[in-house]
Amino acid sequence: MRKKSFSLMVVPHDKSPIHNVTLSFPWILASVAIFVLSLSFFVYCTVGYYRKSTRTSEMKRLRAENTRLLKRVKEIESNLAQLRTEMEKLAEENDELRTVMDLPQIDPDVRMMGIGGLLLGSGNTILSSPAEAYAEKVELDIDQLLRQAKLEKTSFEEIRKKFLAQRERLDHTPSIIPAVGYLSSGFGWRKDPFTRRRAFHYGVDISGQHGTPVYATADGRVRKVQYLPRTFGKLVVVDHGYGYETVYAHLSRITVRRGQSVKRGEKIGEMGNTGRSTGTHLHYEVKVNGRPVNPLRFFYAQTYVGS
Ligand SMILES: [Zn+2]
């Protein structure tokens, strides 16, 4: 078999002699192979380097982003800490109001159940990244705060309800002095001004000028408007509900009708000397569940209307 070979002639442009190189086929083959391999290796290295550098910059970017996110999560965490402080103040206020309103304190266990919850997390914080761990903590904190907010809200609603009910009751509890004047006779045993015998006086007498306005001492409804010439004279009885009733006697004039609703401080009549009376005065009684009690105990405000 004849060996294939090529001649490579190098012809210089000056007068130098021509070089003649004879190349055998296997030699060419080997050269081409080496060239191709070198090229491949070069391409492989270049691509590898490029990839690596891309990956490195991506890593850098992600790391920077991670740092930024971690910082933000930490910021959120510190905001949450402030929120928690505010929530603590609300809880304290809640407790105070519950004490004032005579409501039982929130059971500490209930409150802990309401605000606890750190144990309920996935607990995988050791394996997760710092940012993830922080995010998880923030999540738990928010969850906890939400539950506490609900708890405090429910309690505030309870306080509000009780307060409104109490205010309603207070509005219907006799609490002011019904007329301007001076106390001429108290509640209890005394010498009857007519018979001079010992007798129980079921109210207080407030003496004053004829025509002095007489006021309802609490919200209620006029139950009785009567004229009893031998006893109470011109009489008004107001039913306040909650077992309270007030009696205003010896009036010179009555300015309300039976069944009429009255507010505390609303004028119901004028002071007079009607019925069994020795001088211009108001006979005022407070009854609790039908039993007369000392009206002085109900002069909470210690003030007259309008003074
Ligand atoms: Zn009297």
Tab-separated table of C-alpha atoms and ligand atoms in Angstrom, residues 185 190 201-205 232 250 281-285, ligand 1:
chain	number	residue	atom	x	y	z
A	185	SER	CA	-86.409	66.985	109.707
A	190	ARG	CA	-89.157	61.967	116.032
A	201	HIS	CA	-90.588	59.733	109.896
A	202	TYR	CA	-90.116	57.785	106.651
A	203	GLY	CA	-88.415	60.568	104.733
A	204	VAL	CA	-86.639	63.874	105.053
A	205	ASP	CA	-88.189	67.327	105.121
A	232	PHE	CA	-99.389	64.032	101.876
A	250	HIS	CA	-96.946	68.647	100.223
A	281	HIS	CA	-91.550	72.132	102.908
A	282	LEU	CA	-90.954	69.109	100.724
A	283	HIS	CA	-91.407	65.694	102.260
A	284	TYR	CA	-89.126	63.387	100.300
A	285	GLU	CA	-88.922	59.602	100.571
B	1	ZN	ZN	-91.866	64.689	106.262
